Coordinates of C-alpha atoms in Angstrom, one line a residue:
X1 CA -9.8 20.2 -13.1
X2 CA -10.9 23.4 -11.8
X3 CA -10.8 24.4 -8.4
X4 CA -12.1 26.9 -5.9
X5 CA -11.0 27.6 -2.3
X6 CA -14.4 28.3 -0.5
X7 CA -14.7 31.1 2.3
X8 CA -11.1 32.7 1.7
X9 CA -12.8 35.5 2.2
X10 CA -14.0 34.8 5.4
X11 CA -11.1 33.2 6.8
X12 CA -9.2 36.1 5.6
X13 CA -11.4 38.5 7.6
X14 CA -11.9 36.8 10.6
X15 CA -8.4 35.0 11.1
X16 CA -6.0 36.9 9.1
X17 CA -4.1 36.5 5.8
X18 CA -1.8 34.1 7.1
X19 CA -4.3 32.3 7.6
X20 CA -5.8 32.7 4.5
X21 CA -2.3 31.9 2.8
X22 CA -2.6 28.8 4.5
X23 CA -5.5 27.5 3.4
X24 CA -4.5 28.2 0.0
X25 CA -1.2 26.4 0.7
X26 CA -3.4 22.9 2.0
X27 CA -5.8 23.3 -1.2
X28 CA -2.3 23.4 -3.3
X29 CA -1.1 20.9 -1.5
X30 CA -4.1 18.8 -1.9
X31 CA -3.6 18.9 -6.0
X32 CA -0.3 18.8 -5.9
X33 CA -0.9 15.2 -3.9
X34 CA -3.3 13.8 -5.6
X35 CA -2.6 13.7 -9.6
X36 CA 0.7 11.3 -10.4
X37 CA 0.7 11.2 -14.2
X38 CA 2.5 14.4 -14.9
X39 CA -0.4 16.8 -14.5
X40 CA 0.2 20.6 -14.3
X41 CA -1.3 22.1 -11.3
X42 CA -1.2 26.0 -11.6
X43 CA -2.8 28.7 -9.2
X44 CA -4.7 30.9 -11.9
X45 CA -6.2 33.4 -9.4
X46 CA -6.6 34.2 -5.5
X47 CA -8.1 31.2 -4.3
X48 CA -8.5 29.2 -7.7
X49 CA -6.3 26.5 -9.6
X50 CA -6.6 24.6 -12.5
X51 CA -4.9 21.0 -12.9
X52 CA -4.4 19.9 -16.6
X53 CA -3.7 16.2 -17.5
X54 CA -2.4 14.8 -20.8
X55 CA -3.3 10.8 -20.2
X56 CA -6.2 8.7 -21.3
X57 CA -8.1 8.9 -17.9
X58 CA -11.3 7.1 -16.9
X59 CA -14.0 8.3 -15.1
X60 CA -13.1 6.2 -12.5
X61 CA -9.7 8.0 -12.3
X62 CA -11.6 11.2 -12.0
X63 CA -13.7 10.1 -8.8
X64 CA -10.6 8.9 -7.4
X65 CA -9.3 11.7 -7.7
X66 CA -12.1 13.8 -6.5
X67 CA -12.4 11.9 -3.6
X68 CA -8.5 11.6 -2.9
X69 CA -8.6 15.6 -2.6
X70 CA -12.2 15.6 -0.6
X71 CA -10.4 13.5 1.9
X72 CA -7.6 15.3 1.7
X73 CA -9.2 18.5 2.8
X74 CA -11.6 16.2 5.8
X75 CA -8.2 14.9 7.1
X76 CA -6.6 18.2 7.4
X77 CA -9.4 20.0 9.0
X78 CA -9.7 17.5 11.2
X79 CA -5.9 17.7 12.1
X80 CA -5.1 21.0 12.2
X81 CA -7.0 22.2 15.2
X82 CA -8.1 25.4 13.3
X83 CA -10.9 27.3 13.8
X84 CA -11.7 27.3 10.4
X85 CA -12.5 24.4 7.5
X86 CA -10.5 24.4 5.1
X87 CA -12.7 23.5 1.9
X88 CA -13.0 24.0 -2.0
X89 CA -15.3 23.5 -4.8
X90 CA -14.4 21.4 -7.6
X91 CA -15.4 21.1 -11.7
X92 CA -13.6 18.9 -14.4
X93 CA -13.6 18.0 -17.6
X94 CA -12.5 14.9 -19.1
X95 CA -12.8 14.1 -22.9
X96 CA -10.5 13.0 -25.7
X97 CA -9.0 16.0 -27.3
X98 CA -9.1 16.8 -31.3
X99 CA -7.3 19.1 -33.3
X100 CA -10.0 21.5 -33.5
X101 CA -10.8 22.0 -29.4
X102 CA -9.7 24.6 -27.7
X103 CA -7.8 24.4 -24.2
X104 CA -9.9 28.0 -22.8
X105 CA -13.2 26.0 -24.0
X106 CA -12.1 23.1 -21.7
X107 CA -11.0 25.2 -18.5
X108 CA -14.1 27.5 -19.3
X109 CA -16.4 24.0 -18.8
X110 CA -14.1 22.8 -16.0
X111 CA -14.5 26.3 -14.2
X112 CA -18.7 26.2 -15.4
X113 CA -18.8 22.8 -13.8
X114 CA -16.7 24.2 -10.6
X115 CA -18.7 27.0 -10.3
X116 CA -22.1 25.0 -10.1
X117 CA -20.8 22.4 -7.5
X118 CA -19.8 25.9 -5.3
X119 CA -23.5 26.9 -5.9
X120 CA -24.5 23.7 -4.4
X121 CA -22.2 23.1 -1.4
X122 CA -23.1 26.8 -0.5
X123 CA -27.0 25.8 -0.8
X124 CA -26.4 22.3 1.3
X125 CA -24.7 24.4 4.0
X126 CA -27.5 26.8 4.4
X127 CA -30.0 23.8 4.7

């Protein structure tokens, strides 16, 4: 899984890097929640985070688990009494893994995949 914190930037500006830290904090807390097989959940940058799983997962697991952290996020803005939604983009990859693949090729398509839902949420909240 990769995943992107969206507007940090924004909240940051307008409400202050505490602020910011905590909607970092609720997106970390949001992987950390979700996964229960022994994944690795790492912050890799800023606002972004990669989770890595070792377990023969389904794609049913995966929505699960996308929708586990989407409701997440909808609970805690809806909670908080913030001024700002707290909300991130999300990409993953899930494939048995050879010999010959490469873990940076794997994040790299995660992170591709993350990267194009952002593109769309950003698109559907223009419309």
């Amino acid at each position: 899984f990769a995943a992107d914190l969206d507007g940090l930037k924004i909240i940051n500006d307008t409400y202050g890097h505490v602020e910011g830290d905590n909607a970092i904090s609720v997106v970390a807390n949001a992987l950390n929640t979700c996964f229960s097989l022994n994944e690795i959940c790492a912050r890799t940058g800023g606002d972004e985070f990669l989770v890595i799983g070792c377990d023969d997962y389904t794609e049913e697991d995966i929505q699960e688990y996308l929708q586990y952290i989407l409701d997440f996020l909808m609970q805690y803005n809806a909670e908080s009494g913030k001024p700002y939604q707290v909300e991130a983009s999300l990409g993953y990859v899930c494939q048995k893994v050879g010999m010959s693949d490469q873990l940076k090729t794997l994040m790299d398509e995660a992170d591709s995949r993350m990267y194009a839902n952002k593109v769309r949420r950003k698109k559907n909240r223009k419309s």
